[in-house]
Short mmCIF file of N, CA and C in Angstrom, two decimals:
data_model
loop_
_atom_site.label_atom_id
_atom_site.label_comp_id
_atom_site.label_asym_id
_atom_site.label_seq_id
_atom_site.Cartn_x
_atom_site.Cartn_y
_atom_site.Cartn_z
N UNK T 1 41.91 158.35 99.58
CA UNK T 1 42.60 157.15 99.99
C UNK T 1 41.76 156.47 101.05
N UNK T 2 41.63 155.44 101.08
CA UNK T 2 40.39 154.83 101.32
C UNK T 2 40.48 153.07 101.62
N UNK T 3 41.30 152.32 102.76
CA UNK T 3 41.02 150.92 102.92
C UNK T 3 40.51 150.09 103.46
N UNK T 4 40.15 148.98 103.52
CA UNK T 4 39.19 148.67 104.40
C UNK T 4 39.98 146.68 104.46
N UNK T 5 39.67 146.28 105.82
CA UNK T 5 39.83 144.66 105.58
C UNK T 5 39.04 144.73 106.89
N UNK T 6 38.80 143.29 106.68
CA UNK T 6 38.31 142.68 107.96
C UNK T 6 38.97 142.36 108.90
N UNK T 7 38.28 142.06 110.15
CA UNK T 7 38.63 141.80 111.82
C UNK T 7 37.97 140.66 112.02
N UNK T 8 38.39 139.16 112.30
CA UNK T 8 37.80 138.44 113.13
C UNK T 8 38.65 137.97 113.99
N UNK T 9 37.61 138.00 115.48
CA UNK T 9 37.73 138.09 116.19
C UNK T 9 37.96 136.25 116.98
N UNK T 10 38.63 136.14 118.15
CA UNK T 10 38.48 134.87 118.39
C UNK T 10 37.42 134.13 119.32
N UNK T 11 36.30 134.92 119.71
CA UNK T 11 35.24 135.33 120.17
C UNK T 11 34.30 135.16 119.11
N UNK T 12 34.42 135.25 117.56
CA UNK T 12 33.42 134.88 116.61
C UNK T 12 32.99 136.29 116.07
N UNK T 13 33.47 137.40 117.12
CA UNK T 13 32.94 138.47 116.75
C UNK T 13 33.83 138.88 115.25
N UNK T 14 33.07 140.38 113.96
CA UNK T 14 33.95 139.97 113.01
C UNK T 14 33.30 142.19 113.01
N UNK T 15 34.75 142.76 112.58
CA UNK T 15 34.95 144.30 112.28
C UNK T 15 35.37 143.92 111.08
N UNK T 16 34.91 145.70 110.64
CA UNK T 16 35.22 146.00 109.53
C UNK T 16 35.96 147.21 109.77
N UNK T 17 37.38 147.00 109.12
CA UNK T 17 38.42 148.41 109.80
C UNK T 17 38.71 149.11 108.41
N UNK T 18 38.35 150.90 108.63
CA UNK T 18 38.75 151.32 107.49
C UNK T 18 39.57 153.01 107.52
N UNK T 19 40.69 152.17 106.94
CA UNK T 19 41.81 153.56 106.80
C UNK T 19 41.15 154.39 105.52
N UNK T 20 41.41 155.81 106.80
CA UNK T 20 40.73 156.92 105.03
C UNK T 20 40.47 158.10 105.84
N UNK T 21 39.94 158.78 105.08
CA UNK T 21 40.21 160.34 105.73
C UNK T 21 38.93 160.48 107.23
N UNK T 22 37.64 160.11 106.97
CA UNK T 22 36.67 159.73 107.61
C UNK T 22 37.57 159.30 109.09
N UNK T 23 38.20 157.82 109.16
CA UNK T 23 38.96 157.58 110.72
C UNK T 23 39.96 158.33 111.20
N UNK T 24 40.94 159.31 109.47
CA UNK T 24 41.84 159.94 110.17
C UNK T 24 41.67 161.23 111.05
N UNK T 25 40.12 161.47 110.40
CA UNK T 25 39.31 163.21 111.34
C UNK T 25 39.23 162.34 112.82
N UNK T 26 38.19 160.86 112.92
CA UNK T 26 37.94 160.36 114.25
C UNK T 26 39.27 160.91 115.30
N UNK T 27 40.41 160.13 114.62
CA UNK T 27 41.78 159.78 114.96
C UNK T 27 42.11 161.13 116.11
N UNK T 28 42.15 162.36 114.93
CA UNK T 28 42.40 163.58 114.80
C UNK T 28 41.80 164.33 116.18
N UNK T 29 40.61 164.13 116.30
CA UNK T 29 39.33 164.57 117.13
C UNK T 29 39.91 164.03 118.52
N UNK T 30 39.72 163.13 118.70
CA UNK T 30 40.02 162.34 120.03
C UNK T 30 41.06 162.15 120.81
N UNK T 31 42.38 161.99 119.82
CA UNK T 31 43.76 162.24 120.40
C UNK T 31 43.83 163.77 120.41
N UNK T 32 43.35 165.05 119.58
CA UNK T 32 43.52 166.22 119.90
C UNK T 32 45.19 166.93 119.22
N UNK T 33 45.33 166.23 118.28
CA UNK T 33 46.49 166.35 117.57
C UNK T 33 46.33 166.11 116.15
N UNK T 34 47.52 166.67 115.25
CA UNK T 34 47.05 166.24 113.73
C UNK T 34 47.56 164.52 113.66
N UNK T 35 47.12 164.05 112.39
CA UNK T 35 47.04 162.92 112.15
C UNK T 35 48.53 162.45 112.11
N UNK T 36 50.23 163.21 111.99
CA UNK T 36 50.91 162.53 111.42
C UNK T 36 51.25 162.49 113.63
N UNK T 37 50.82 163.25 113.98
CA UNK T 37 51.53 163.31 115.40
C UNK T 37 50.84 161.81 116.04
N UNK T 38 49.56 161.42 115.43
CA UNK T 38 49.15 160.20 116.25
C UNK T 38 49.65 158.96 115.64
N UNK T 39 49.95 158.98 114.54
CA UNK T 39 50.60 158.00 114.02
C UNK T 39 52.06 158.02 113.93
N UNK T 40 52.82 159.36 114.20
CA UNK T 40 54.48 159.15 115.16
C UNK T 40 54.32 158.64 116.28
N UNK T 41 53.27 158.72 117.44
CA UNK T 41 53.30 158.68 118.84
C UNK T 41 52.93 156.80 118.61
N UNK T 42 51.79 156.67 117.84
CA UNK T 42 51.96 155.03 117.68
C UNK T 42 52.65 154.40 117.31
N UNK T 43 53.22 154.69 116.57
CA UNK T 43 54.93 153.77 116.35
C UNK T 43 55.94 154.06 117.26
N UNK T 44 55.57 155.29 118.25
CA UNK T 44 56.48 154.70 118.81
C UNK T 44 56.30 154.65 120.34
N UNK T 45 55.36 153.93 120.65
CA UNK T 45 54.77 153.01 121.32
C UNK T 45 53.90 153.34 121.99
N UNK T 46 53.35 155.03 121.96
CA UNK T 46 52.31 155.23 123.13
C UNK T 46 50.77 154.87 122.67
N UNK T 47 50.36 154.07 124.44
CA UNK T 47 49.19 153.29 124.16
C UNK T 47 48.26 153.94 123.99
N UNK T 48 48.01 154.82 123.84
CA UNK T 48 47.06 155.94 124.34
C UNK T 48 46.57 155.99 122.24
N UNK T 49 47.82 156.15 121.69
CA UNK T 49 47.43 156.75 120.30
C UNK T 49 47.34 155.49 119.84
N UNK T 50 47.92 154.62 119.76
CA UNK T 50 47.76 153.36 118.97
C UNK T 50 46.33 153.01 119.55
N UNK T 51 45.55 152.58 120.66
CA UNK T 51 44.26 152.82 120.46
C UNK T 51 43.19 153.72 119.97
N UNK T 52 43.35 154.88 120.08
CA UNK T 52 42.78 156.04 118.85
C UNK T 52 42.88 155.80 117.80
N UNK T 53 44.00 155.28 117.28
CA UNK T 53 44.02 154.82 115.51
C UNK T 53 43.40 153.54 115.65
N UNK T 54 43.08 152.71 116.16
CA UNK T 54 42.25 151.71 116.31
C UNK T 54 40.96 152.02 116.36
N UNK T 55 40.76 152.83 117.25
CA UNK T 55 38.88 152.88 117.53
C UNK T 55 38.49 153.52 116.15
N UNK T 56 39.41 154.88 115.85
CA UNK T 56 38.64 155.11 114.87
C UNK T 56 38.46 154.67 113.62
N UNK T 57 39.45 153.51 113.44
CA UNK T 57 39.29 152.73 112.38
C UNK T 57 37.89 151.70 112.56
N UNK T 58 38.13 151.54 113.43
CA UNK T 58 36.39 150.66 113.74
C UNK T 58 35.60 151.57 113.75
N UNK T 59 35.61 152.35 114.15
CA UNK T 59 33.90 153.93 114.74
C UNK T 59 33.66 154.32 113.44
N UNK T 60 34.67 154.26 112.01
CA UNK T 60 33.84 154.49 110.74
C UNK T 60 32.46 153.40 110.31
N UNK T 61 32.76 152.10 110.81
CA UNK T 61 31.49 150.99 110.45
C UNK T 61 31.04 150.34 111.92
N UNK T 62 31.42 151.04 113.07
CA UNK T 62 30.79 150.71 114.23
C UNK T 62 31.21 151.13 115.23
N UNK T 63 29.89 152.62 114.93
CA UNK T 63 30.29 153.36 116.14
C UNK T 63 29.87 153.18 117.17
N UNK T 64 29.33 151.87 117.30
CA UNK T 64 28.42 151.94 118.73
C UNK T 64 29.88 151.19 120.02
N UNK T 65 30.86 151.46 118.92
CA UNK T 65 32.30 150.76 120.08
C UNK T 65 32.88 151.61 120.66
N UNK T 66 33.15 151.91 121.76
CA UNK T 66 33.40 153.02 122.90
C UNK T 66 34.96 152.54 122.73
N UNK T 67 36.16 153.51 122.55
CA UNK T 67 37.20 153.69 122.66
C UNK T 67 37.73 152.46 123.79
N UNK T 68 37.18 152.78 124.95
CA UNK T 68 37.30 151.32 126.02
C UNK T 68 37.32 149.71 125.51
N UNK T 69 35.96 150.27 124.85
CA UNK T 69 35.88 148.61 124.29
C UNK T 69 36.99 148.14 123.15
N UNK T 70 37.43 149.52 122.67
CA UNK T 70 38.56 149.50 121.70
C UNK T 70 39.84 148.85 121.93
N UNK T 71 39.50 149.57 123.22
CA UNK T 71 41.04 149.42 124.42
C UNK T 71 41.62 147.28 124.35
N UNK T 72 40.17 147.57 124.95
CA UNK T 72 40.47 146.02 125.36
C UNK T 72 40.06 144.49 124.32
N UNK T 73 39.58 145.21 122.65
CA UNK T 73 39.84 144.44 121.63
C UNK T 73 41.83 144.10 121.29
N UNK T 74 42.04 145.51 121.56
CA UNK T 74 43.57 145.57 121.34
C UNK T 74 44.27 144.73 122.13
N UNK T 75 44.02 144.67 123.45
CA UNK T 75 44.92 143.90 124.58
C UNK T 75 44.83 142.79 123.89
N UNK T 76 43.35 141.92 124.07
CA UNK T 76 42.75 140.64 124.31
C UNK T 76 43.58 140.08 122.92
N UNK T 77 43.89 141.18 121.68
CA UNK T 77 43.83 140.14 120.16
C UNK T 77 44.84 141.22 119.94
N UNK T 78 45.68 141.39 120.29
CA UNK T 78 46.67 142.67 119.71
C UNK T 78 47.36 141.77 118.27
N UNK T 79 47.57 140.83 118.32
CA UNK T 79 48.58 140.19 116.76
C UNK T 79 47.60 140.51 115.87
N UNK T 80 46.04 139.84 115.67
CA UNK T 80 45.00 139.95 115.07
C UNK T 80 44.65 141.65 114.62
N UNK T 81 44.88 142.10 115.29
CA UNK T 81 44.43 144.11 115.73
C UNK T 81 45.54 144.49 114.60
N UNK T 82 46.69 144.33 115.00
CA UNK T 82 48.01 144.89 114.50
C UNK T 82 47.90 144.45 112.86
N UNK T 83 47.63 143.00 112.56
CA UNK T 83 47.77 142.36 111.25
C UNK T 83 46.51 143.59 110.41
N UNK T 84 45.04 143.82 111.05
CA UNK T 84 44.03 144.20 110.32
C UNK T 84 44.24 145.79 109.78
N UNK T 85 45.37 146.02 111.19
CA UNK T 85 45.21 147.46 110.96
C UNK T 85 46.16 147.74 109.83
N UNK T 86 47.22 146.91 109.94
CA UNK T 86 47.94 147.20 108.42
C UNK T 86 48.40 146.84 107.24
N UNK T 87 47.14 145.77 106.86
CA UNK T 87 46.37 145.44 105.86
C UNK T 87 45.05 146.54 105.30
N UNK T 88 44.27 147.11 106.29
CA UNK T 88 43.71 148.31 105.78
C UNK T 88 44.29 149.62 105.95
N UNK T 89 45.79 149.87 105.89
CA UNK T 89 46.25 150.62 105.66
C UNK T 89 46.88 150.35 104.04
N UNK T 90 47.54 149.20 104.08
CA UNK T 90 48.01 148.87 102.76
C UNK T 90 46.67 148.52 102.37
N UNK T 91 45.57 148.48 101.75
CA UNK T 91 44.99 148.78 101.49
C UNK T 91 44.36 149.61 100.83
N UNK T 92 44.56 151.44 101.60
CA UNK T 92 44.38 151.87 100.98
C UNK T 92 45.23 153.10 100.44
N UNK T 93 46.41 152.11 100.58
CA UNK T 93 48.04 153.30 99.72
C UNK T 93 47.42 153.38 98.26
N UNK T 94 48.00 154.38 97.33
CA UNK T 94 47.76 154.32 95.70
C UNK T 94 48.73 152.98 95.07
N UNK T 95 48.29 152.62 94.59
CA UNK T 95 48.63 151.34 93.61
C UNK T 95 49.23 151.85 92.45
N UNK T 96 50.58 151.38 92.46
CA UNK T 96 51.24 152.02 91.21
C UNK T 96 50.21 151.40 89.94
N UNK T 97 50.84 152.16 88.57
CA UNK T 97 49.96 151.94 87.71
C UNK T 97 50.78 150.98 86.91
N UNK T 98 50.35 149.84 85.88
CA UNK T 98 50.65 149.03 84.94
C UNK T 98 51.46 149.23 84.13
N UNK T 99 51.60 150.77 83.66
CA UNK T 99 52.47 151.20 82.56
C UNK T 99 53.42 151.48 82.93
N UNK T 100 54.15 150.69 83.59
CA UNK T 100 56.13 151.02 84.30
C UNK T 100 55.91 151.70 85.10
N UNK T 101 54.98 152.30 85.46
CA UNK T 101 55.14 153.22 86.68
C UNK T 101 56.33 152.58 88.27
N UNK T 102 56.94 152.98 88.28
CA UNK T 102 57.56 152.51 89.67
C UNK T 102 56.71 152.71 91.26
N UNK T 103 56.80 151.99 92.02
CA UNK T 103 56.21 152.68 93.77
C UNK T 103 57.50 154.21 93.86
N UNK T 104 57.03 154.65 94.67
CA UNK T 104 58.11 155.37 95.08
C UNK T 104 57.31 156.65 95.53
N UNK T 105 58.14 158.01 96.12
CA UNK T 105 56.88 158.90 96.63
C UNK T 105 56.27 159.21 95.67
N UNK T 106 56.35 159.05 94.64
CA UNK T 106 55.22 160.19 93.82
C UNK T 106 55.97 161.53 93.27
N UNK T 107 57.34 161.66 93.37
CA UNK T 107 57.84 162.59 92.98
C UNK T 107 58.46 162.40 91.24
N UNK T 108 58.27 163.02 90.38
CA UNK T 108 58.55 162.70 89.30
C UNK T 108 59.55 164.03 88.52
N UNK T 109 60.59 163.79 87.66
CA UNK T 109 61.05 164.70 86.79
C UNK T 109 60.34 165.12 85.73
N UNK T 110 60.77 166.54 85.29
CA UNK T 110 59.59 167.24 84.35
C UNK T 110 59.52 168.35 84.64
N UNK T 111 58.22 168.77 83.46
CA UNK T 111 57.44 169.89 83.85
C UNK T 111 56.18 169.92 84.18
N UNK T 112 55.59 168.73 84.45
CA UNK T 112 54.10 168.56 84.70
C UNK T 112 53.98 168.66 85.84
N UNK T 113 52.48 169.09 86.19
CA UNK T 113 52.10 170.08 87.46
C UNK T 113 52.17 168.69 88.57
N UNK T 114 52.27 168.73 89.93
CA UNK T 114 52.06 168.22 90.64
C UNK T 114 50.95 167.27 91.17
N UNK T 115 50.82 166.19 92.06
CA UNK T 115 49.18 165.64 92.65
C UNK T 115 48.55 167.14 92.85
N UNK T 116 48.96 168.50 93.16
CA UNK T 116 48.06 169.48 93.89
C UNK T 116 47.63 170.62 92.58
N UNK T 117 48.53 170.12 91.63
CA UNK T 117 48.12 170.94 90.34
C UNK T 117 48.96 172.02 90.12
N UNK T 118 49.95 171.97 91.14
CA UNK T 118 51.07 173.09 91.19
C UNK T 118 52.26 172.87 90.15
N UNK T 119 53.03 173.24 89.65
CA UNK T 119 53.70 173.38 89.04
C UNK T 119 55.30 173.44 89.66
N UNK T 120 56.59 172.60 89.35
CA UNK T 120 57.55 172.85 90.38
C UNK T 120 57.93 174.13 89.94
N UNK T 121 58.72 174.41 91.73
CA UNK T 121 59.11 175.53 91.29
C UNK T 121 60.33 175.83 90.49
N UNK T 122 61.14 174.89 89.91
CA UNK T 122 61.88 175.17 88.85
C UNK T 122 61.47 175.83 87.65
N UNK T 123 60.56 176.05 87.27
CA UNK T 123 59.50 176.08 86.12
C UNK T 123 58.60 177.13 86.51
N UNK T 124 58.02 177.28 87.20
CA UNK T 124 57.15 178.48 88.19
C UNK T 124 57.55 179.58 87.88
N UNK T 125 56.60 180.62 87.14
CA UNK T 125 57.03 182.04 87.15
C UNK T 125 56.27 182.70 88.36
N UNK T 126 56.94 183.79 88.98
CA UNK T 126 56.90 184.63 90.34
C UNK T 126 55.57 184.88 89.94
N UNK T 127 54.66 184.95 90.80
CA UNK T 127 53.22 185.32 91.10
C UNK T 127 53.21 186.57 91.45
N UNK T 128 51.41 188.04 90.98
CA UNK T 128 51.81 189.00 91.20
C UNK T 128 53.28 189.93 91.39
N UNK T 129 53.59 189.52 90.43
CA UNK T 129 54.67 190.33 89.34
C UNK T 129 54.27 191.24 88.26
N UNK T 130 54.21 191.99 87.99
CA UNK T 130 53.44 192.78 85.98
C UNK T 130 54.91 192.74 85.30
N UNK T 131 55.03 192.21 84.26
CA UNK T 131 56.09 192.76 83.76
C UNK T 131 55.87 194.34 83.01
N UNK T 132 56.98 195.18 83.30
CA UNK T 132 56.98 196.33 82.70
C UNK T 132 57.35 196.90 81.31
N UNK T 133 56.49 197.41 80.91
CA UNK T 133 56.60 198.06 79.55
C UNK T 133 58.60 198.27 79.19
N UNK T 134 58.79 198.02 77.93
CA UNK T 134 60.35 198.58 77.89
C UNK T 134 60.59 199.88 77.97
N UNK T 135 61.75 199.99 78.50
CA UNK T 135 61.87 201.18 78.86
C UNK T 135 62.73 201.69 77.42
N UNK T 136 62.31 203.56 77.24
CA UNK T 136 62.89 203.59 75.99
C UNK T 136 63.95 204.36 75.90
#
């Protein structure tokens, strides 16, 4: 999963911001937490993570931008910041497919294996089990 849009700036300056696994390690690294904890803590309002998900969305195509300088792209243009960042997030969600597919999580009825190749466990026979010979 993988998005990318542009940043221009009102300064003339112009980023390229990209959601994907690459900014979510940055993300990951720097705040010192997993990825869903920095993106709970940014929604709900701490400044600290909502700039981490910022820088490292920029530090994938320009890393020469110091978290600081991150800081204060966000202050100076926060509507601009906010619009880019989640446009290259929608971006790079999966796109339902053409053939009726609906949006929705991804959970489907059946017996077909999962996105991970797993199988539900409705359907799932017990692992390391032998079945035993009949008894006579």
């Amino acid at each position: 999963m993988k998005g990318e849009t542009a940043l221009k700036l009102s300064d003339g300056r112009e980023f390229t911001l990209v959601s994907g696994f690459r900014a979510f390690v940055i993300a990951e690294k720097n705040y010192g937490a997993p990825i869903d904890k920095v993106q709970e803590d940014a929604q709900a309002g701490y400044l600290g993570a909502g700039v981490t998900i910022f820088h490292a969305m920029l530090a994938v195509r320009h890393p020469e931008i110091s978290i600081d300088e991150a800081g204060e792209i966000l202050v100076a243009e926060r509507e601009a910041v906010l619009v880019a960042i989640s446009e290259a997030a929608a971006n790079g969600a999966p796109k339902a497919k053409a053939e009726g597919r609906k949006p929705g999580n991804g959970a489907s009825a059946g017996t077909s294996s999962g996105r991970s190749g797993a199988k539900p466990a409705s359907i799932r026979k017990p692992s390391g089990t032998k079945r035993s010979a009949p008894s006579r």
